[in-house]
Coordinates of C-alpha atoms in Angstrom, one line a residue:
M1 CA -59.0 1.6 33.5
L2 CA -56.7 -1.6 34.7
E3 CA -58.8 -4.7 33.9
V4 CA -62.5 -5.9 33.5
T5 CA -63.4 -9.6 35.4
P6 CA -65.9 -12.0 35.4
L7 CA -67.7 -12.2 39.2
A8 CA -70.7 -14.0 37.6
R9 CA -73.3 -14.3 34.9
A10 CA -73.6 -11.4 33.6
T11 CA -71.6 -9.8 35.9
S12 CA -67.7 -8.0 36.0
L13 CA -65.6 -5.8 38.0
V14 CA -64.2 -3.2 35.9
R15 CA -61.4 -1.4 38.3
L16 CA -60.0 2.3 37.6
M17 CA -56.4 3.6 38.4
P18 CA -56.7 7.5 38.5
L19 CA -54.4 8.7 36.3
D20 CA -52.5 10.4 38.7
E21 CA -52.3 7.7 41.1
T22 CA -54.2 10.4 43.4
P23 CA -56.9 8.3 45.9
F24 CA -60.5 9.6 44.4
D25 CA -62.0 11.0 48.2
F26 CA -65.5 9.4 48.7
R27 CA -67.1 8.4 51.9
P28 CA -68.0 4.1 51.4
G29 CA -71.4 3.6 50.1
Q30 CA -71.3 6.6 47.2
Y31 CA -71.5 6.0 43.7
A32 CA -69.5 8.0 40.9
S33 CA -70.7 8.9 37.4
L34 CA -68.7 6.6 34.5
A35 CA -68.1 7.6 30.8
F36 CA -66.8 4.6 28.3
P37 CA -65.2 5.7 25.5
G38 CA -68.1 6.4 22.8
Q39 CA -71.2 6.0 25.8
P40 CA -72.9 8.2 27.6
P41 CA -72.5 8.5 31.3
R42 CA -73.6 6.6 34.1
D43 CA -73.2 6.2 37.7
Y44 CA -71.9 3.0 39.4
S45 CA -71.2 2.8 43.2
L46 CA -68.2 2.4 44.3
A47 CA -67.2 -1.3 45.6
G48 CA -64.5 -0.6 47.5
M49 CA -62.6 0.9 50.8
P50 CA -61.2 4.8 50.6
G51 CA -57.8 5.2 50.2
E52 CA -57.3 2.7 47.7
S53 CA -54.9 2.9 45.0
H54 CA -58.0 1.6 42.8
L55 CA -61.6 1.8 42.0
D56 CA -63.7 -1.3 41.9
F57 CA -67.3 -1.0 40.6
H58 CA -69.5 -4.2 39.8
I59 CA -71.3 -4.1 36.6
R60 CA -74.3 -5.9 35.2
Q61 CA -75.4 -6.3 32.0
V62 CA -79.3 -5.4 30.7
G63 CA -79.2 -5.9 27.5
E64 CA -77.5 -5.6 24.3
T65 CA -76.0 -2.1 24.0
G66 CA -75.7 0.9 27.0
P67 CA -72.8 2.0 28.9
S68 CA -73.4 -1.8 31.2
A69 CA -73.3 -4.2 27.8
Y70 CA -70.3 -2.2 26.3
A71 CA -68.3 -2.4 29.2
Q72 CA -68.8 -6.0 29.4
A73 CA -67.8 -6.7 25.8
A74 CA -65.6 -4.2 24.7
L75 CA -63.7 -2.1 27.6
H76 CA -60.0 -3.2 27.6
A77 CA -56.9 -2.4 29.9
G78 CA -55.7 0.7 29.2
D79 CA -59.2 2.3 27.7
P80 CA -59.6 5.5 29.6
V81 CA -63.1 6.5 31.0
R82 CA -63.8 9.8 33.1
L83 CA -64.8 9.6 36.1
E84 CA -67.7 12.0 38.2
G85 CA -68.1 12.6 41.8
P86 CA -68.9 10.8 43.9
F87 CA -72.2 11.5 44.6
G88 CA -75.2 9.7 46.7
Q89 CA -76.2 10.7 50.3
A90 CA -76.7 6.3 51.1
Y91 CA -73.4 6.1 52.9
W92 CA -71.9 4.9 56.0
R93 CA -72.9 6.8 59.3
E94 CA -69.7 6.0 61.3
N95 CA -71.3 7.4 64.5
H96 CA -73.6 5.4 65.4
D97 CA -73.2 2.9 67.8
G98 CA -76.0 0.7 67.4
P99 CA -76.7 -2.6 65.4
M100 CA -76.0 -2.3 61.2
L101 CA -78.2 -3.5 58.6
L102 CA -77.1 -3.9 55.5
I103 CA -79.3 -5.5 52.7
G104 CA -78.1 -5.4 48.7
G105 CA -80.0 -6.7 46.1
G106 CA -78.1 -8.1 42.6
T107 CA -74.5 -5.6 42.4
G108 CA -76.5 -3.9 45.3
L109 CA -74.0 -6.2 47.0
A110 CA -71.3 -3.5 45.9
P111 CA -71.7 -0.1 48.1
M112 CA -73.1 -3.1 51.1
I113 CA -69.4 -4.7 50.7
A114 CA -68.0 -1.3 50.9
I115 CA -69.6 0.3 53.7
V116 CA -69.1 -3.6 55.4
E117 CA -65.3 -3.7 54.9
T118 CA -64.4 0.1 55.8
A119 CA -66.9 -0.4 59.0
L120 CA -64.4 -3.9 60.5
A121 CA -61.6 -2.0 59.3
A122 CA -62.3 0.5 61.1
G123 CA -63.1 -1.5 64.4
V124 CA -66.6 -1.9 65.2
E125 CA -68.4 -4.4 67.1
T126 CA -71.7 -4.0 66.8
P127 CA -73.4 -6.2 65.0
V128 CA -73.3 -6.2 61.2
H129 CA -76.0 -7.8 59.3
L130 CA -75.5 -8.0 55.6
Y131 CA -78.3 -10.0 53.5
A132 CA -77.2 -10.1 49.7
G133 CA -80.4 -10.9 47.2
F134 CA -79.9 -13.2 44.0
Q135 CA -82.2 -14.4 41.1
D136 CA -80.5 -17.3 41.1
E137 CA -76.8 -19.3 41.8
P138 CA -75.0 -18.1 38.3
D139 CA -75.8 -14.9 39.7
V140 CA -73.8 -14.8 43.2
Y141 CA -70.4 -13.9 43.9
Y142 CA -68.1 -12.4 46.2
E143 CA -69.8 -15.0 48.5
D144 CA -65.7 -16.8 49.4
R145 CA -64.5 -13.3 50.2
L146 CA -67.6 -12.0 52.6
H147 CA -67.3 -14.8 54.5
A148 CA -63.8 -15.5 55.2
L149 CA -64.6 -11.9 56.9
E150 CA -66.9 -13.5 58.7
A151 CA -65.0 -16.0 60.5
R152 CA -62.6 -12.9 61.0
H153 CA -65.5 -10.7 62.4
G154 CA -67.8 -12.7 65.0
N155 CA -69.8 -10.0 64.6
L156 CA -70.2 -9.8 61.1
S157 CA -73.4 -12.6 59.8
V158 CA -73.6 -13.0 56.3
T159 CA -76.8 -14.0 54.0
Y160 CA -77.1 -15.2 50.8
V161 CA -80.8 -15.4 49.7
L162 CA -82.4 -16.5 46.4
S163 CA -85.4 -15.4 45.2
A164 CA -86.1 -18.3 42.1
P165 CA -83.7 -20.6 42.3
E166 CA -84.2 -22.7 39.3
E167 CA -82.9 -26.3 41.1
A168 CA -83.1 -27.2 44.2
T169 CA -81.1 -25.5 47.0
D170 CA -79.6 -25.5 50.1
R171 CA -79.8 -22.0 50.8
R172 CA -82.3 -19.6 51.8
T173 CA -85.0 -18.5 49.2
G174 CA -87.5 -15.7 48.4
F175 CA -87.5 -12.2 48.4
V176 CA -84.4 -11.0 50.2
H177 CA -86.2 -8.9 52.7
L178 CA -88.5 -11.5 53.7
A179 CA -85.5 -13.4 55.0
V180 CA -84.9 -10.0 57.1
A181 CA -88.4 -10.3 58.1
E182 CA -87.8 -14.1 59.8
D183 CA -84.6 -13.0 61.1
H184 CA -85.6 -9.8 63.4
A185 CA -88.6 -9.1 64.7
D186 CA -87.4 -5.2 65.7
F187 CA -85.3 -2.7 64.6
A188 CA -85.5 -0.2 67.1
G189 CA -81.5 1.1 66.8
F190 CA -80.5 -0.4 64.2
K191 CA -79.3 1.7 61.2
A192 CA -79.7 0.4 57.7
Y193 CA -78.7 0.1 54.5
L194 CA -80.4 -1.5 51.0
A195 CA -79.2 -0.4 47.6
G196 CA -80.8 -2.4 44.4
A197 CA -84.0 -2.7 42.7
P198 CA -86.6 -0.3 43.4
V199 CA -89.2 -2.7 44.0
M200 CA -87.1 -4.6 46.7
V201 CA -85.5 -1.3 48.2
E202 CA -89.6 -0.1 48.6
A203 CA -90.8 -3.3 50.0
A204 CA -87.3 -3.0 53.0
V205 CA -88.2 0.0 53.3
S206 CA -92.2 -0.3 54.2
M207 CA -91.3 -3.5 56.3
L208 CA -88.3 -1.5 57.9
V209 CA -90.8 1.5 59.7
A210 CA -93.5 -1.5 60.3
R211 CA -90.7 -3.1 62.5
G212 CA -89.9 0.3 64.8
L213 CA -86.5 1.2 62.3
K214 CA -86.8 5.1 62.1
P215 CA -87.2 6.6 58.3
A216 CA -84.0 8.5 59.2
D217 CA -82.0 5.3 60.2
I218 CA -82.9 3.9 56.6
H219 CA -80.2 5.2 53.9
A220 CA -80.9 3.7 50.7
D221 CA -80.3 3.7 47.4
P222 CA -82.5 2.5 44.5
F223 CA -80.8 1.5 41.2
Y224 CA -83.3 2.9 37.9
G225 CA -82.8 1.6 34.9
A226 CA -81.9 3.6 31.9
S227 CA -85.7 3.6 30.8
D228 CA -86.5 5.1 34.0
P229 CA -87.8 8.7 33.4
A230 CA -86.3 10.0 37.4
A231 CA -83.2 8.3 37.1
V232 CA -80.3 6.5 35.6
R233 CA -79.0 4.5 38.4
R234 CA -77.7 1.1 38.0
A235 CA -74.2 -0.3 39.3

């Protein structure tokens, strides 16, 4: 393990280095299972581009115990972390030549960053619309990084949305999928990638299908909490 760096309220960047320094083969948008010392394995989305020497994960603490809390409070450089994967089907489809829509709720931004940065580095010139949904201002992260990317690529638009700001704000507010709906009337020909809380993903999928997007063109990765019997996912 290389480092743990705070990103926002209760959210940190965890950067890993494979012991043999061999790049970990994955597709942007996928996730991996991490096991921290003394903790059960947990799934987290990869936030970097394939081929890099390190692996980035955005981990948000939920509760006082468990792997995500451990990563925030007790994980240190040099600690061993067991990694398995990659997993997931919500990865970038590079053969698609139409517009791209990406919606990341909270740390669901991690796989969206992986997709956007990889696609732009590969020379994608079609419109790329990225929406990042957070609860409040202290939760926002990577804004400077994404707006710098937006300035270099005219086909990229980045929108941050706050669902429950405690103070007055100049940002877009409300549910992130509704901000998407305000900006786009028709999604025919799009590819959509979504990651975040199941309630957000489900609402966004319903809206997209109602506005012309084929279900086969929606690639979604809901994050489930440890108490959910269906799965254990939390980026």
